[in-house]
Amino acid sequence: MNKRLGIGFIGSGFMARFHIQSWVAVRDADIRGFWSPTRAHAESAAELARSLRVGEARAFASIEEMVASPEIDCIWICSPNHMRVDNMERIVAALRAGKGRLVGIACEKPLARNAGEARRMVELVEEAGVLHGYLEDQIFQPALVRSKHIAWSRGAALTGRPFLARAAEEHSGPHAAWFWDGVRQGGGVLNDMMCHSLEVGRFLLTAPGAPRESIRPVKVSGQIASLKWSRPGHARVLKDAYGVDYARSPSEDFARATVHYVDEEGRPLIVETTTSWAYTGAGLRLSAELLGPEYSMAVNSLDTPAKVFFGRRVAGSAGEDLVEKQNAEQGLMPLVANEAAEYGYEAENRYFVGCFLDGRMPEENFHHGLEVTELLMTAYMSAEQGRVVDFKPPDLADFIPAVARGEWRP
Ligand SMILES: NC(=O)c1ccc[n+]([C@@H]2O[C@H](COP(=O)([O-])OP(=O)(O)OC[C@H]3O[C@@H](n4cnc5c(N)ncnc54)[C@H](O)[C@@H]3O)[C@@H](O)[C@H]2O)c1
């Protein structure tokens, strides 16, 4: 194996660019390539990587060419959700045909659109025989990791393990048309963002050093709603911007779910998540809490140490220079100084590169992505049936939420 890993990206959009920016903090690996159906996008991402000196990257003509290239050791999948299985099948077919060799594959959240597709992703990566990582950045947020450590090492050590975790991700809506389309994305905000919050909750309640499976989900309740974007005025905004018809077939823009777990000794634990595309605030808000018998911790990405104030005469154009999914450019605004670090991308990429270099299976891998997808689908089932659902329901592998079939009517 090369002493430095060469990384190739499938997809060169918003997420790939966050990874490129994070790479200034990653050691022993260079970004060497991009493939995207629009070659100009792949070339522009490669240029960004070269300009940040995170690797001599170039655009590839196909996934197969990237897999076959000797400078590529690992692939990071950052394509839209509906292309996951197709992208993996192409990687695995190329490997099977002896057209290259890879050490590891890392895939963005969610692992797939539904449990059936997520299981297929696991089968394919196992067939490829490579190491694999599930890119859940939020469990690498420095503030979350550090406060979990302190809560467990002081509070839990002296008074008992935590029993309740709360996690939320909220913003005013995604940046590309396919996210809003239930069929291509696999659902609405529940699928898109609760994948983060469910894994943050499970991570917080898992004892340091214990496997994620040490706590076991037993039942799930979920609710979904369209609170904002199916209103006539807002549906028109979406139709003009993204060509989706939320007046007729919306996806949910609000979701909540409660997952009941049991710990190693059968005691109850709860993960409570809420998520929304109908949030108007400064911008993206990630929040989490962990509560134990005599202690609690809380993190909130908008409680920043840095703030700026712009008076009413500072009436410039809209931007995202202060915070992701920024909603305003005036007044008192939080400023997230290093988003790639604070949302967890830097530590995430350092971790997966380290595992792949050492030949070690990451603790957060495709199996965990599958489990998260199974929880998400059970939350949709619960929302559709209006009842608490025991986990794991037998018909999960074939379940496609009504939102993802374009048939949900709120
Ligand atoms: N971890 C996070 O917080 C986070 C944030 C945003 C997005 N994501 C995930 O990252 C993935 C990409 O999202 P994004 O925001 O970059 O989307 P995007 O729409 O900005 O970019 C998608 C990229 O995929 C490319 N693409 C289009 N069709 C493709 C195909 N057939 N095969 C391969 N690539 C194709 C596009 O050219 C584009 O470069 C999604 O799965 C999304 O859920 C994660």
Short mmCIF file of C-alpha atoms and ligand atoms in Angstrom, two decimals:
data_model
loop_
_atom_site.label_atom_id
_atom_site.label_comp_id
_atom_site.label_asym_id
_atom_site.label_seq_id
_atom_site.Cartn_x
_atom_site.Cartn_y
_atom_site.Cartn_z
CA MET A 1 0.00 0.00 0.00
CA ASN A 2 1.16 3.60 -0.63
CA LYS A 3 2.53 5.29 2.51
CA ARG A 4 0.23 8.21 1.74
CA LEU A 5 -3.29 7.42 0.65
CA GLY A 6 -4.73 8.88 -2.53
CA ILE A 7 -8.41 9.75 -2.23
CA GLY A 8 -10.89 9.95 -5.12
CA PHE A 9 -14.29 11.58 -4.73
CA ILE A 10 -17.53 10.63 -6.46
CA GLY A 11 -19.49 13.90 -6.58
CA SER A 12 -18.05 17.39 -6.51
CA GLY A 13 -20.93 19.39 -5.00
CA PHE A 14 -21.57 21.08 -1.67
CA MET A 15 -20.45 18.14 0.47
CA ALA A 16 -17.31 17.34 -1.49
CA ARG A 17 -16.26 20.98 -1.09
CA PHE A 18 -16.66 20.75 2.70
CA HIS A 19 -14.41 17.68 2.65
CA ILE A 20 -11.81 19.49 0.53
CA GLN A 21 -11.72 22.38 3.01
CA SER A 22 -11.39 19.97 5.94
CA TRP A 23 -8.43 18.24 4.29
CA VAL A 24 -5.96 20.94 5.43
CA ALA A 25 -6.17 19.17 8.82
CA VAL A 26 -5.75 15.62 7.46
CA ARG A 27 -2.35 13.92 7.49
CA ASP A 28 -0.98 11.14 5.30
CA ALA A 29 -3.55 11.36 2.54
CA ASP A 30 -3.98 13.54 -0.54
CA ILE A 31 -7.06 14.27 -2.59
CA ARG A 32 -6.16 13.01 -6.07
CA GLY A 33 -9.36 12.98 -8.06
CA PHE A 34 -13.01 13.69 -8.67
CA TRP A 35 -15.64 12.13 -10.84
CA SER A 36 -18.94 13.85 -11.46
CA PRO A 37 -21.33 13.55 -14.42
CA THR A 38 -20.56 17.19 -15.25
CA ARG A 39 -16.84 17.23 -16.01
CA ALA A 40 -16.53 20.99 -15.43
CA HIS A 41 -17.73 20.49 -11.82
CA ALA A 42 -15.13 17.78 -11.22
CA GLU A 43 -12.44 20.03 -12.72
CA SER A 44 -13.46 22.95 -10.53
CA ALA A 45 -13.36 20.77 -7.37
CA ALA A 46 -9.92 19.47 -8.42
CA GLU A 47 -8.75 23.04 -8.87
CA LEU A 48 -10.01 23.93 -5.37
CA ALA A 49 -8.10 20.96 -3.91
CA ARG A 50 -4.91 21.98 -5.73
CA SER A 51 -5.28 25.62 -4.67
CA LEU A 52 -5.60 24.57 -1.01
CA ARG A 53 -2.56 22.27 -1.51
CA VAL A 54 -4.46 19.23 -0.27
CA GLY A 55 -3.48 17.13 -3.29
CA GLU A 56 -2.59 17.08 -6.98
CA ALA A 57 -6.18 16.33 -7.93
CA ARG A 58 -7.61 15.88 -11.42
CA ALA A 59 -10.98 15.15 -13.01
CA PHE A 60 -11.60 11.54 -14.10
CA ALA A 61 -13.74 10.54 -17.08
CA SER A 62 -15.56 7.74 -15.21
CA ILE A 63 -15.84 5.91 -11.89
CA GLU A 64 -14.11 2.95 -13.55
CA GLU A 65 -11.15 5.09 -14.63
CA MET A 66 -10.82 6.48 -11.09
CA VAL A 67 -10.90 2.99 -9.51
CA ALA A 68 -8.29 1.76 -12.00
CA SER A 69 -5.92 4.67 -11.43
CA PRO A 70 -2.85 3.65 -9.38
CA GLU A 71 -2.85 6.94 -7.45
CA ILE A 72 -6.32 6.25 -6.00
CA ASP A 73 -6.43 4.05 -2.86
CA CYS A 74 -9.81 5.03 -1.39
CA ILE A 75 -13.09 6.46 -2.59
CA TRP A 76 -15.32 8.94 -0.77
CA ILE A 77 -18.91 8.70 -2.08
CA CYS A 78 -20.54 12.17 -2.07
CA SER A 79 -23.19 11.75 -4.76
CA PRO A 80 -26.96 12.30 -4.43
CA ASN A 81 -28.79 9.58 -2.48
CA HIS A 82 -30.51 7.98 -5.50
CA MET A 83 -27.12 7.23 -7.10
CA ARG A 84 -25.59 5.36 -4.15
CA VAL A 85 -26.29 1.79 -5.26
CA ASP A 86 -25.41 2.57 -8.89
CA ASN A 87 -22.11 4.16 -7.84
CA MET A 88 -21.23 1.21 -5.57
CA GLU A 89 -22.16 -1.34 -8.25
CA ARG A 90 -19.81 0.39 -10.68
CA ILE A 91 -16.95 0.44 -8.14
CA VAL A 92 -17.45 -3.22 -7.28
CA ALA A 93 -17.79 -4.33 -10.93
CA ALA A 94 -14.50 -2.58 -11.74
CA LEU A 95 -12.76 -4.28 -8.79
CA ARG A 96 -14.29 -7.64 -9.70
CA ALA A 97 -12.96 -7.27 -13.25
CA GLY A 98 -9.47 -6.71 -11.82
CA LYS A 99 -9.41 -3.11 -13.04
CA GLY A 100 -7.93 -1.63 -9.87
CA ARG A 101 -7.55 -2.12 -6.16
CA LEU A 102 -8.86 -0.10 -3.25
CA VAL A 103 -8.14 -0.06 0.47
CA GLY A 104 -11.32 1.61 1.66
CA ILE A 105 -14.62 3.19 0.70
CA ALA A 106 -16.31 5.89 2.77
CA CYS A 107 -19.89 6.92 2.10
CA GLU A 108 -21.78 10.07 3.04
CA LYS A 109 -24.96 9.95 5.06
CA PRO A 110 -27.55 8.53 4.62
CA LEU A 111 -26.07 5.20 3.52
CA ALA A 112 -29.01 4.81 1.13
CA ARG A 113 -32.64 5.85 0.57
CA ASN A 114 -34.22 2.93 2.45
CA ALA A 115 -33.37 -0.26 4.32
CA GLY A 116 -33.38 -2.48 1.20
CA GLU A 117 -30.88 -0.24 -0.57
CA ALA A 118 -28.76 0.15 2.58
CA ARG A 119 -28.55 -3.65 2.91
CA ARG A 120 -27.44 -3.81 -0.74
CA MET A 121 -24.69 -1.26 0.03
CA VAL A 122 -23.43 -3.53 2.82
CA GLU A 123 -23.52 -6.59 0.53
CA LEU A 124 -21.59 -4.74 -2.18
CA VAL A 125 -18.88 -3.42 0.12
CA GLU A 126 -18.43 -6.87 1.64
CA GLU A 127 -18.18 -8.36 -1.83
CA ALA A 128 -15.48 -5.80 -2.60
CA GLY A 129 -13.59 -6.97 0.49
CA VAL A 130 -12.42 -3.46 1.40
CA LEU A 131 -12.54 -1.45 4.63
CA HIS A 132 -15.56 0.84 4.89
CA GLY A 133 -16.63 3.97 6.69
CA TYR A 134 -19.97 5.70 7.20
CA LEU A 135 -19.37 9.45 7.05
CA GLU A 136 -21.39 10.75 10.01
CA ASP A 137 -19.55 13.98 10.72
CA GLN A 138 -21.62 15.08 13.72
CA ILE A 139 -20.26 12.40 16.05
CA PHE A 140 -16.83 13.95 15.40
CA GLN A 141 -17.81 17.53 16.41
CA PRO A 142 -15.05 18.58 18.85
CA ALA A 143 -17.52 20.25 21.27
CA LEU A 144 -19.74 17.14 21.33
CA VAL A 145 -16.87 14.67 21.68
CA ARG A 146 -15.23 16.66 24.48
CA SER A 147 -18.42 17.24 26.45
CA LYS A 148 -19.43 13.58 26.09
CA HIS A 149 -16.02 12.63 27.48
CA ILE A 150 -16.40 14.96 30.48
CA ALA A 151 -20.03 13.94 31.17
CA TRP A 152 -19.08 10.25 31.20
CA SER A 153 -15.73 10.51 32.98
CA ARG A 154 -17.06 12.70 35.81
CA GLY A 155 -20.86 12.48 35.96
CA ALA A 156 -21.38 8.88 34.87
CA ALA A 157 -18.35 7.55 36.74
CA LEU A 158 -19.65 8.94 40.05
CA THR A 159 -23.44 8.82 39.72
CA GLY A 160 -24.35 6.37 36.95
CA ARG A 161 -24.68 6.19 33.17
CA PRO A 162 -26.72 8.80 31.27
CA PHE A 163 -30.27 7.83 30.30
CA LEU A 164 -31.55 10.53 27.93
CA ALA A 165 -29.98 12.05 24.82
CA ARG A 166 -31.58 14.77 22.73
CA ALA A 167 -30.34 15.81 19.31
CA ALA A 168 -31.65 18.19 16.67
CA GLU A 169 -30.62 19.57 13.32
CA GLU A 170 -32.58 22.48 11.90
CA HIS A 171 -32.25 24.91 9.02
CA SER A 172 -34.39 26.64 6.42
CA GLY A 173 -34.10 24.01 3.69
CA PRO A 174 -31.56 22.30 1.42
CA HIS A 175 -29.55 23.84 -1.41
CA ALA A 176 -30.27 21.52 -4.39
CA ALA A 177 -33.43 20.30 -6.15
CA TRP A 178 -32.91 16.56 -5.56
CA PHE A 179 -33.08 16.98 -1.73
CA TRP A 180 -36.64 18.35 -2.06
CA ASP A 181 -37.76 15.49 -4.32
CA GLY A 182 -38.97 12.67 -2.04
CA VAL A 183 -38.31 9.98 -4.65
CA ARG A 184 -34.68 10.89 -5.39
CA GLN A 185 -33.79 11.78 -1.82
CA GLY A 186 -35.67 8.87 -0.16
CA GLY A 187 -37.95 11.09 1.95
CA GLY A 188 -38.01 14.58 3.40
CA VAL A 189 -36.20 16.09 6.35
CA LEU A 190 -36.55 12.90 8.41
CA ASN A 191 -34.37 10.94 5.98
CA ASP A 192 -32.07 13.84 5.18
CA MET A 193 -31.23 15.10 8.67
CA MET A 194 -32.56 12.79 11.35
CA CYS A 195 -29.89 10.31 10.27
CA HIS A 196 -27.46 12.69 11.99
CA SER A 197 -29.51 13.21 15.13
CA LEU A 198 -30.24 9.51 15.69
CA GLU A 199 -26.56 8.65 15.49
CA VAL A 200 -25.58 11.59 17.73
CA GLY A 201 -28.10 10.34 20.33
CA ARG A 202 -26.83 6.76 20.13
CA PHE A 203 -23.20 7.96 20.29
CA LEU A 204 -23.84 10.04 23.42
CA LEU A 205 -25.55 7.17 25.25
CA THR A 206 -22.88 4.60 24.32
CA ALA A 207 -20.22 4.18 27.01
CA PRO A 208 -16.76 5.35 25.87
CA GLY A 209 -14.96 2.43 24.28
CA ALA A 210 -18.08 0.24 24.10
CA PRO A 211 -19.42 -0.86 20.71
CA ARG A 212 -22.43 1.05 19.38
CA GLU A 213 -24.39 -2.25 19.59
CA SER A 214 -23.99 -2.25 23.39
CA ILE A 215 -27.27 -0.37 23.61
CA ARG A 216 -30.20 -1.93 21.78
CA PRO A 217 -33.21 -0.15 20.22
CA VAL A 218 -36.55 -1.72 21.20
CA LYS A 219 -39.27 0.65 19.97
CA VAL A 220 -39.66 3.76 17.84
CA SER A 221 -42.29 6.44 17.59
CA GLY A 222 -42.20 9.10 14.89
CA GLN A 223 -44.24 12.00 13.56
CA ILE A 224 -43.85 13.97 10.35
CA ALA A 225 -45.55 17.15 9.12
CA SER A 226 -45.39 19.76 6.39
CA LEU A 227 -45.51 22.96 8.40
CA LYS A 228 -44.12 25.58 6.05
CA TRP A 229 -43.19 24.56 2.52
CA SER A 230 -46.61 23.31 1.35
CA ARG A 231 -48.22 26.67 2.17
CA PRO A 232 -49.20 28.25 -1.19
CA GLY A 233 -46.67 31.12 -1.13
CA HIS A 234 -43.79 28.92 -0.03
CA ALA A 235 -44.75 26.08 -2.42
CA ARG A 236 -44.48 28.64 -5.26
CA VAL A 237 -40.99 29.62 -4.09
CA LEU A 238 -39.94 25.95 -4.22
CA LYS A 239 -41.55 25.38 -7.62
CA ASP A 240 -39.70 28.37 -9.09
CA ALA A 241 -36.37 27.46 -7.47
CA TYR A 242 -36.35 23.66 -7.73
CA GLY A 243 -39.26 22.54 -9.94
CA VAL A 244 -40.95 20.52 -7.17
CA ASP A 245 -44.71 20.71 -6.53
CA TYR A 246 -45.15 20.90 -2.75
CA ALA A 247 -48.76 22.09 -3.10
CA ARG A 248 -49.59 18.63 -4.57
CA SER A 249 -46.93 16.22 -3.29
CA PRO A 250 -44.75 17.63 -0.52
CA SER A 251 -42.08 15.97 1.56
CA GLU A 252 -42.14 16.54 5.30
CA ASP A 253 -40.29 19.61 6.56
CA PHE A 254 -40.64 18.64 10.23
CA ALA A 255 -40.01 15.32 11.92
CA ARG A 256 -39.50 14.03 15.39
CA ALA A 257 -38.78 10.56 16.72
CA THR A 258 -38.25 8.90 20.06
CA VAL A 259 -36.20 5.72 20.15
CA HIS A 260 -36.37 3.58 23.29
CA TYR A 261 -33.17 1.64 23.91
CA VAL A 262 -32.10 -0.74 26.65
CA ASP A 263 -28.59 -0.70 28.07
CA GLU A 264 -26.27 -3.62 28.85
CA GLU A 265 -28.32 -4.39 31.99
CA GLY A 266 -31.75 -3.98 30.41
CA ARG A 267 -32.39 -0.49 31.86
CA PRO A 268 -34.36 1.97 29.68
CA LEU A 269 -32.64 4.74 27.72
CA ILE A 270 -34.24 7.29 25.42
CA VAL A 271 -33.01 9.13 22.33
CA GLU A 272 -35.25 12.06 21.43
CA THR A 273 -34.67 13.73 18.06
CA THR A 274 -36.27 16.57 16.19
CA THR A 275 -35.36 17.98 12.83
CA SER A 276 -36.68 20.65 10.51
CA TRP A 277 -36.35 22.46 7.19
CA ALA A 278 -38.83 25.03 8.52
CA TYR A 279 -36.47 26.71 10.96
CA THR A 280 -35.84 30.43 10.63
CA GLY A 281 -32.84 31.48 12.66
CA ALA A 282 -29.37 32.73 11.85
CA GLY A 283 -28.55 29.52 9.96
CA LEU A 284 -27.86 25.81 10.54
CA ARG A 285 -28.42 24.90 14.19
CA LEU A 286 -27.04 21.64 15.57
CA SER A 287 -27.95 20.98 19.17
CA ALA A 288 -27.55 18.08 21.54
CA GLU A 289 -28.01 17.29 25.20
CA LEU A 290 -27.08 14.37 27.40
CA LEU A 291 -28.76 13.89 30.78
CA GLY A 292 -27.77 11.54 33.59
CA PRO A 293 -28.82 11.06 37.22
CA GLU A 294 -26.97 14.13 38.60
CA TYR A 295 -25.58 15.89 35.53
CA SER A 296 -26.26 17.16 32.05
CA MET A 297 -24.39 18.61 29.08
CA ALA A 298 -25.53 20.71 26.13
CA VAL A 299 -24.01 21.90 22.86
CA ASN A 300 -25.45 24.34 20.33
CA SER A 301 -23.58 25.26 17.16
CA LEU A 302 -25.13 28.76 17.05
CA ASP A 303 -23.87 29.68 20.53
CA THR A 304 -20.66 30.90 18.96
CA PRO A 305 -17.93 32.85 20.73
CA ALA A 306 -17.73 35.14 17.68
CA LYS A 307 -20.58 37.44 16.62
CA VAL A 308 -20.79 40.33 14.19
CA PHE A 309 -23.25 43.20 14.03
CA PHE A 310 -24.33 44.87 10.79
CA GLY A 311 -26.47 48.00 10.96
CA ARG A 312 -29.37 48.70 8.61
CA ARG A 313 -27.22 50.54 6.10
CA VAL A 314 -25.17 47.39 5.51
CA ALA A 315 -27.60 46.03 2.95
CA GLY A 316 -25.43 43.72 0.84
CA SER A 317 -26.33 40.60 -1.08
CA ALA A 318 -27.26 37.24 0.49
CA GLY A 319 -24.34 34.99 1.39
CA GLU A 320 -23.19 32.00 3.45
CA ASP A 321 -20.03 33.62 4.76
CA LEU A 322 -21.05 33.63 8.46
CA VAL A 323 -22.69 30.23 8.87
CA GLU A 324 -24.02 27.37 6.70
CA LYS A 325 -27.61 27.95 5.50
CA GLN A 326 -27.34 31.58 6.60
CA ASN A 327 -30.70 33.38 6.73
CA ALA A 328 -29.73 37.02 7.29
CA GLU A 329 -26.95 39.53 6.69
CA GLN A 330 -27.95 42.23 9.19
CA GLY A 331 -28.26 42.62 12.93
CA LEU A 332 -26.38 40.55 15.50
CA MET A 333 -25.22 37.37 13.78
CA PRO A 334 -23.23 34.37 14.99
CA LEU A 335 -20.12 33.51 13.05
CA VAL A 336 -18.85 29.91 12.98
CA ALA A 337 -15.12 30.48 12.61
CA ASN A 338 -14.14 27.09 11.14
CA GLU A 339 -17.19 25.17 9.96
CA ALA A 340 -15.17 22.25 8.58
CA ALA A 341 -13.70 21.72 12.04
CA GLU A 342 -16.69 22.56 14.22
CA TYR A 343 -19.22 20.38 12.35
CA GLY A 344 -16.77 17.47 12.64
CA TYR A 345 -15.46 17.05 9.08
CA GLU A 346 -11.79 17.54 9.97
CA ALA A 347 -11.78 14.95 12.76
CA GLU A 348 -13.99 12.63 10.70
CA ASN A 349 -11.61 12.60 7.75
CA ARG A 350 -8.53 12.27 9.97
CA TYR A 351 -10.19 9.28 11.65
CA PHE A 352 -11.17 7.42 8.47
CA VAL A 353 -7.81 8.06 6.80
CA GLY A 354 -6.05 6.75 9.94
CA CYS A 355 -8.16 3.58 9.94
CA PHE A 356 -7.60 2.93 6.25
CA LEU A 357 -3.84 3.52 6.55
CA ASP A 358 -3.62 1.14 9.52
CA GLY A 359 -5.78 -1.50 7.78
CA ARG A 360 -8.34 -1.21 10.60
CA MET A 361 -12.13 -1.36 10.15
CA PRO A 362 -13.61 1.99 11.31
CA GLU A 363 -15.96 1.84 14.29
CA GLU A 364 -18.45 3.83 12.22
CA ASN A 365 -18.94 1.72 9.11
CA PHE A 366 -21.59 0.66 6.58
CA HIS A 367 -23.23 -1.59 9.21
CA HIS A 368 -23.91 1.50 11.33
CA GLY A 369 -25.24 3.34 8.29
CA LEU A 370 -27.62 0.41 7.72
CA GLU A 371 -28.78 0.48 11.35
CA VAL A 372 -29.45 4.22 11.16
CA THR A 373 -31.46 3.71 7.97
CA GLU A 374 -33.47 0.95 9.67
CA LEU A 375 -34.31 3.33 12.52
CA LEU A 376 -35.28 6.07 10.06
CA MET A 377 -37.59 3.72 8.16
CA THR A 378 -39.18 2.53 11.40
CA ALA A 379 -39.83 6.17 12.34
CA TYR A 380 -41.58 6.67 8.97
CA MET A 381 -43.63 3.50 9.58
CA SER A 382 -44.64 4.79 12.99
CA ALA A 383 -45.61 8.18 11.54
CA GLU A 384 -47.69 6.55 8.79
CA GLN A 385 -49.42 4.10 11.14
CA GLY A 386 -49.87 6.54 14.04
CA ARG A 387 -48.50 4.09 16.61
CA VAL A 388 -45.33 3.07 18.41
CA VAL A 389 -43.53 0.37 16.39
CA ASP A 390 -41.46 -2.43 17.98
CA PHE A 391 -37.94 -2.56 16.60
CA LYS A 392 -37.07 -4.25 14.30
CA PRO A 393 -40.32 -4.65 12.35
CA PRO A 394 -40.30 -7.75 10.11
CA ASP A 395 -41.23 -6.00 6.85
CA LEU A 396 -38.52 -3.32 7.05
CA ALA A 397 -36.44 -4.47 4.06
CA ASP A 398 -39.31 -3.86 1.63
CA PHE A 399 -40.66 -0.69 3.22
CA ILE A 400 -40.57 2.52 1.15
CA PRO A 401 -42.15 5.53 2.90
CA ALA A 402 -45.12 7.18 1.16
CA VAL A 403 -43.04 10.39 0.93
CA ALA A 404 -40.40 8.50 -1.06
CA ARG A 405 -43.07 7.12 -3.41
CA GLY A 406 -44.41 10.64 -4.02
CA GLU A 407 -47.69 9.55 -2.41
CA TRP A 408 -47.65 11.31 0.96
CA ARG A 409 -50.57 13.67 1.58
CA PRO A 410 -50.18 15.48 4.91
N1 LIG B 1 -22.63 15.30 6.40
C1 LIG B 1 -23.43 16.31 6.11
O1 LIG B 1 -23.75 17.11 6.96
C2 LIG B 1 -23.96 16.45 4.73
C3 LIG B 1 -24.31 17.73 4.26
C4 LIG B 1 -24.76 17.85 2.94
C5 LIG B 1 -24.87 16.71 2.14
N2 LIG B 1 -24.53 15.49 2.63
C6 LIG B 1 -24.67 14.29 1.80
O2 LIG B 1 -23.67 14.32 0.77
C7 LIG B 1 -24.20 13.81 -0.44
C8 LIG B 1 -24.02 14.87 -1.54
O3 LIG B 1 -24.76 16.03 -1.18
P1 LIG B 1 -24.37 17.48 -1.71
O4 LIG B 1 -24.91 18.45 -0.75
O5 LIG B 1 -22.94 17.54 -2.08
O6 LIG B 1 -25.25 17.52 -3.04
P2 LIG B 1 -25.00 18.44 -4.32
O7 LIG B 1 -26.25 18.38 -5.11
O8 LIG B 1 -24.45 19.76 -3.90
O9 LIG B 1 -23.83 17.69 -5.09
C9 LIG B 1 -24.01 16.39 -5.60
C10 LIG B 1 -22.86 16.01 -6.48
O10 LIG B 1 -23.08 14.73 -7.06
C11 LIG B 1 -22.89 14.78 -8.45
N3 LIG B 1 -23.74 13.82 -9.15
C12 LIG B 1 -24.90 14.05 -9.82
N4 LIG B 1 -25.35 12.90 -10.36
C13 LIG B 1 -24.46 11.95 -10.02
C14 LIG B 1 -24.34 10.58 -10.31
N5 LIG B 1 -25.20 9.99 -11.16
N6 LIG B 1 -23.34 9.88 -9.79
C15 LIG B 1 -22.42 10.51 -9.03
N7 LIG B 1 -22.45 11.81 -8.74
C16 LIG B 1 -23.46 12.53 -9.25
C17 LIG B 1 -23.23 16.21 -8.82
O11 LIG B 1 -22.60 16.56 -10.04
C18 LIG B 1 -22.66 16.96 -7.64
O12 LIG B 1 -21.27 17.13 -7.83
C19 LIG B 1 -25.65 13.47 -0.15
O13 LIG B 1 -25.77 12.10 0.09
C20 LIG B 1 -26.01 14.23 1.10
O14 LIG B 1 -26.98 13.59 1.89
C21 LIG B 1 -24.05 15.36 3.89
#
